[in-house]
Short mmCIF file of C-alpha atoms in Angstrom, two decimals:
data_model
loop_
_atom_site.label_atom_id
_atom_site.label_comp_id
_atom_site.label_asym_id
_atom_site.label_seq_id
_atom_site.Cartn_x
_atom_site.Cartn_y
_atom_site.Cartn_z
CA MET A 1227 94.24 -136.79 -11.85
CA ILE A 1228 92.28 -133.78 -10.67
CA SER A 1229 89.67 -135.02 -8.02
CA LEU A 1230 87.47 -132.18 -7.39
CA ILE A 1231 85.51 -131.21 -4.10
CA ILE A 1232 82.68 -130.11 -3.32
CA PRO A 1233 80.03 -129.72 -0.27
CA THR A 1234 76.49 -129.63 -1.57
CA ARG A 1235 72.36 -128.54 0.94
CA LYS A 1236 69.94 -128.04 -0.51
CA ARG A 1237 70.90 -127.80 -3.80
CA ARG A 1238 70.15 -131.02 -6.04
CA PRO A 1239 69.39 -128.95 -9.49
CA LEU A 1240 72.33 -126.89 -9.20
CA LEU A 1241 75.20 -129.87 -7.99
CA GLU A 1242 73.36 -131.64 -11.67
CA GLN A 1243 74.14 -129.07 -13.66
CA CYS A 1244 77.37 -128.68 -11.80
CA LEU A 1245 78.56 -132.29 -12.43
CA ARG A 1246 77.22 -132.46 -15.47
CA SER A 1247 79.23 -129.36 -16.61
CA PHE A 1248 82.50 -130.87 -15.55
CA ALA A 1249 81.60 -133.75 -17.48
CA GLU A 1250 80.75 -132.73 -20.80
CA ARG A 1251 83.17 -130.12 -20.64
CA ALA A 1252 86.53 -132.64 -20.11
CA THR A 1253 88.71 -133.79 -22.75
CA ALA A 1254 89.24 -137.37 -20.83
CA LYS A 1255 86.84 -138.70 -18.29
CA SER A 1256 89.41 -140.33 -16.80
CA SER A 1257 91.65 -137.39 -15.96
CA PHE A 1258 89.55 -136.62 -12.80
CA ASP A 1259 87.17 -137.43 -10.32
CA PHE A 1260 83.83 -136.00 -8.25
CA TRP A 1261 84.30 -135.75 -4.41
CA ILE A 1262 80.67 -134.82 -3.11
CA VAL A 1263 80.34 -134.20 0.42
CA GLY A 1264 76.74 -134.07 2.23
CA ASP A 1265 75.21 -133.90 5.80
CA ILE A 1266 73.51 -136.95 7.03
CA ASP A 1267 69.96 -135.44 7.61
CA ASP A 1268 70.26 -133.90 4.18
CA ALA A 1269 71.27 -136.88 2.29
CA PRO A 1270 68.47 -138.77 0.97
CA GLY A 1271 66.90 -135.32 -0.70
CA SER A 1272 70.49 -133.61 -2.26
CA LEU A 1273 71.78 -137.06 -2.80
CA PHE A 1274 69.17 -139.55 -3.90
CA LYS A 1275 70.65 -142.22 -6.55
CA ILE A 1276 73.22 -139.18 -7.05
CA GLU A 1277 76.01 -141.98 -7.84
CA GLU A 1278 73.43 -143.74 -10.14
CA PHE A 1279 72.92 -139.85 -11.76
CA ILE A 1280 76.56 -139.71 -12.04
CA GLU A 1281 77.54 -142.75 -14.01
CA ASN A 1282 75.15 -141.43 -16.64
CA LEU A 1283 77.07 -138.95 -17.23
CA GLY A 1284 79.81 -141.28 -17.65
CA VAL A 1285 82.00 -141.05 -14.64
CA THR A 1286 82.97 -144.10 -13.13
CA GLN A 1287 85.07 -142.82 -10.61
CA TYR A 1288 83.18 -140.95 -7.53
CA ASN A 1289 82.92 -140.63 -3.69
CA ILE A 1290 80.16 -139.71 -1.94
CA LEU A 1291 80.82 -138.24 1.49
CA VAL A 1292 78.21 -138.17 4.83
CA ARG A 1293 79.02 -136.16 7.63
CA GLU A 1294 77.28 -134.46 10.14
CA GLN A 1295 76.18 -131.20 9.54
CA SER A 1296 79.06 -128.33 10.85
CA ASP A 1297 79.20 -124.07 10.53
CA PHE A 1298 82.64 -124.77 9.17
CA ILE A 1299 82.78 -125.09 6.04
CA ASN A 1300 86.38 -124.90 5.37
CA GLU A 1301 88.38 -127.15 7.38
CA ASP A 1302 85.38 -130.01 8.03
CA TYR A 1303 84.01 -130.17 4.17
CA TYR A 1304 86.52 -128.77 1.69
CA ASN A 1305 89.97 -130.03 3.83
CA TRP A 1306 87.90 -133.21 5.20
CA ALA A 1307 87.80 -134.27 1.67
CA ALA A 1308 91.05 -133.23 0.31
CA ARG A 1309 92.37 -135.28 2.54
CA GLN A 1310 91.05 -138.44 1.76
CA CYS A 1311 91.35 -137.87 -1.76
CA LYS A 1312 94.03 -139.06 -4.34
CA GLY A 1313 93.66 -136.42 -7.14
CA GLU A 1314 97.31 -134.40 -7.79
CA ILE A 1315 95.40 -131.14 -8.69
CA LEU A 1316 93.06 -130.03 -6.03
CA PHE A 1317 90.55 -128.35 -7.25
CA PRO A 1318 87.56 -127.13 -4.78
CA ILE A 1319 84.29 -125.52 -6.00
CA ASN A 1320 80.35 -124.99 -5.35
CA ASP A 1321 77.26 -126.86 -6.35
CA ASP A 1322 76.19 -123.27 -7.76
CA VAL A 1323 79.27 -123.49 -9.67
CA GLN A 1324 79.48 -124.43 -13.65
CA MET A 1325 82.56 -125.11 -16.15
CA ILE A 1326 81.92 -123.28 -19.67
CA THR A 1327 85.45 -124.29 -20.54
CA ASP A 1328 86.15 -127.20 -23.32
CA GLY A 1329 88.80 -129.46 -22.31
CA TRP A 1330 88.80 -128.08 -18.86
CA ASP A 1331 91.18 -130.93 -17.57
CA ASP A 1332 93.88 -130.97 -20.75
CA LEU A 1333 94.20 -127.11 -19.17
CA LEU A 1334 94.98 -128.17 -16.27
CA LEU A 1335 96.97 -131.32 -16.26
CA LYS A 1336 99.02 -129.70 -18.73
CA ILE A 1337 99.83 -126.90 -16.13
CA HIS A 1338 100.86 -130.06 -13.91
CA ASN A 1339 102.69 -131.93 -16.55
CA ASN A 1340 104.99 -128.50 -16.40
CA GLU A 1341 104.97 -127.76 -12.72
CA LYS A 1342 105.43 -131.82 -11.20
CA ASP A 1343 106.54 -132.05 -8.37
CA LYS A 1344 106.81 -127.93 -6.89
CA SER A 1345 103.83 -126.17 -5.32
CA TYR A 1346 101.15 -124.03 -7.06
CA TYR A 1347 97.60 -122.32 -6.86
CA ILE A 1348 96.08 -121.80 -10.28
CA ARG A 1349 93.91 -118.42 -10.17
CA PHE A 1350 91.68 -117.92 -13.39
CA ASP A 1351 88.35 -117.12 -14.55
CA ASP A 1352 85.83 -117.37 -11.62
CA ASN A 1353 83.69 -114.83 -12.32
CA THR A 1354 83.74 -113.79 -8.80
CA HIS A 1355 85.46 -111.24 -8.69
CA TRP A 1356 87.33 -109.43 -5.95
CA PRO A 1357 89.07 -106.66 -7.03
CA HIS A 1358 91.24 -105.55 -3.74
CA ASN A 1359 93.44 -108.67 -3.88
CA LYS A 1360 92.46 -110.77 -6.85
CA ALA A 1361 91.93 -114.03 -5.35
CA CYS A 1362 90.44 -116.62 -7.56
CA CYS A 1363 87.32 -118.16 -5.92
CA PHE A 1364 87.61 -121.55 -6.41
CA PRO A 1365 91.88 -121.98 -6.89
CA PRO A 1366 92.97 -125.51 -8.25
CA ILE A 1367 96.34 -126.33 -6.33
CA SER A 1368 99.28 -129.26 -6.55
CA ARG A 1369 98.99 -131.88 -4.12
CA LYS A 1370 102.81 -130.88 -2.99
CA LEU A 1371 100.77 -127.44 -1.95
CA PHE A 1372 98.03 -128.98 0.32
CA ASN A 1373 100.28 -131.57 1.50
CA ILE A 1374 102.46 -128.68 3.05
CA LEU A 1375 100.09 -126.61 4.61
CA ASP A 1376 97.34 -129.57 5.28
CA ARG A 1377 95.03 -127.17 3.70
CA ILE A 1378 93.30 -126.15 0.28
CA PHE A 1379 91.51 -123.40 2.44
CA PRO A 1380 92.58 -122.59 5.93
CA LYS A 1381 90.87 -123.92 8.16
CA GLU A 1382 90.77 -120.84 10.86
CA ILE A 1383 87.68 -119.43 8.44
CA ALA A 1384 84.97 -120.67 9.08
CA ALA A 1385 83.02 -120.34 5.79
CA GLY A 1386 82.97 -116.85 3.44
CA GLY A 1387 86.43 -114.48 2.95
CA ALA A 1388 88.57 -118.06 3.15
CA ASP A 1389 89.22 -117.88 -1.17
CA SER A 1390 90.41 -114.05 0.43
CA GLN A 1391 92.46 -115.33 2.43
CA PHE A 1392 94.09 -118.12 1.68
CA TYR A 1393 95.14 -116.02 -2.09
CA GLU A 1394 96.39 -113.74 0.61
CA ILE A 1395 98.75 -116.68 2.06
CA ILE A 1396 100.13 -118.10 -1.04
CA ARG A 1397 101.09 -113.90 -1.69
CA ASN A 1398 103.23 -114.04 1.64
CA LEU A 1399 104.52 -117.43 0.59
CA ASP A 1400 105.54 -116.98 -3.18
CA ARG A 1401 104.29 -115.19 -5.47
CA ASN A 1402 105.69 -116.88 -8.06
CA ILE A 1403 103.72 -120.71 -7.49
CA ILE A 1404 100.95 -118.55 -8.71
CA ILE A 1405 99.71 -119.71 -12.11
CA ASP A 1406 97.57 -117.33 -13.83
CA THR A 1407 95.38 -119.78 -16.77
CA PRO A 1408 93.34 -116.89 -18.79
CA ASN A 1409 91.98 -120.07 -21.46
CA LEU A 1410 90.56 -121.29 -17.55
CA LYS A 1411 86.55 -120.28 -17.16
CA ILE A 1412 83.74 -120.70 -15.34
CA LEU A 1413 79.93 -119.96 -14.39
CA HIS A 1414 79.70 -118.89 -10.40
CA HIS A 1415 76.04 -118.63 -9.72
CA CYS A 1416 76.13 -116.31 -6.74
CA SER A 1417 74.59 -113.51 -5.03
CA HIS A 1418 78.17 -112.05 -5.10
CA ASN A 1419 78.44 -111.38 -9.10
CA LYS A 1420 74.41 -111.59 -8.79
CA THR A 1421 73.41 -113.50 -11.34
CA ARG A 1422 71.30 -115.72 -8.10
CA GLY A 1423 69.68 -114.44 -5.32
CA LYS A 1424 69.65 -115.74 -2.07
CA ASP A 1425 68.82 -118.90 -1.23
CA GLU A 1426 68.69 -120.83 2.68
CA ILE A 1427 72.39 -121.38 2.04
CA ASN A 1428 73.09 -118.79 1.08
CA SER A 1429 71.66 -116.88 4.47
CA LEU A 1430 72.98 -119.79 6.20
CA ASN A 1431 76.53 -118.65 5.23
CA SER A 1432 76.60 -115.10 5.64
CA ALA A 1433 75.41 -116.28 9.36
CA ARG A 1434 77.98 -118.02 9.25
CA GLY A 1435 80.34 -115.29 8.56
CA ALA A 1436 78.49 -113.25 10.88
CA LYS A 1437 79.42 -115.56 13.80
CA PHE A 1438 83.00 -116.51 13.21
CA LYS A 1439 85.73 -113.92 12.36
CA GLY A 1440 86.70 -113.60 8.63
CA GLU A 1441 90.14 -112.46 9.10
CA LEU A 1442 94.02 -114.51 9.75
CA ASN A 1443 95.07 -112.35 12.73
CA PHE A 1444 99.19 -112.55 11.71
CA ILE A 1445 100.19 -115.13 14.35
CA GLU A 1446 97.98 -117.17 12.22
CA LEU A 1447 99.06 -116.59 9.44
CA ASN A 1448 102.92 -116.10 10.27
CA TRP A 1449 102.16 -120.22 10.73
CA TYR A 1450 101.99 -120.58 7.11
CA ILE A 1451 104.52 -118.85 6.35
CA GLN A 1452 106.59 -120.73 8.51
CA LYS A 1453 105.04 -123.99 7.71
CA TYR A 1454 106.09 -123.54 4.37
CA ASN A 1455 109.51 -121.70 4.27
CA GLU A 1456 110.54 -125.05 6.07
CA VAL A 1457 109.83 -127.51 3.99
CA ILE A 1458 110.94 -125.80 1.19
CA ASN A 1459 114.33 -124.69 2.95
CA THR A 1460 114.52 -128.57 3.33
CA GLU A 1461 114.15 -129.19 0.27
CA HIS A 1462 116.91 -126.36 -1.16
CA GLN A 1463 119.31 -128.11 0.93
CA GLU A 1464 119.07 -131.03 0.26
CA GLU A 1465 119.20 -130.69 -3.12
CA TRP A 1466 122.54 -128.81 -2.62
CA ILE A 1467 123.74 -131.54 -0.29
CA ASN A 1468 122.80 -133.86 -3.34
CA ASN A 1469 124.91 -131.57 -6.29
CA TYR A 1470 127.11 -130.53 -4.58
CA ILE A 1471 128.51 -133.05 -2.09
CA ILE A 1472 130.45 -135.14 -2.97
#
């Protein structure tokens, strides 16, 4: 199962385009579920009859989560939803994302089946280019990696910059868990790549980025490394004991 985690606010047309693109491009609508996260004050507008819209797409697996508005998008929306969903693949996206690859679910499930019970970070072309570190803006990750770190994006980063910072974390943990998937592509309709102008939500996130820090310090980065190595080393030790101790 692939869990798509989608925070949204005041962008209903973009949300509908996003949901429709993933539903229509999927090989099987039973292979994924939507986890939509909205704000209480915005729900009567952005989420009005969203259940009916989703079901008209032929999707029956979805969850609508509503909470008080928070400045900490990564921890209070993405990570919060990821702790509740059940997918073995966690796919965080924005409501301004449009899937353009037919059979995207098959591609991800094939990777998962080949890497089952392993940590992985999937990198693909999301047309939001970060040439300085080749990060993926919306990386699908394995449930195992999430369970180790308890993060789908760094909780220390409030809003913008979490994608590049998460990639730096992954590079420092283990570059071998990065899986490039050139056949998977989305369109990110955003101001970064000049495919759409700034709206109220973009401006709000920019303000959050200016108000709160956008990079991890050494101590914070080291926490991720120690957490990951602690689990992996324990697994290797248990494997060695099972294979060589009678």
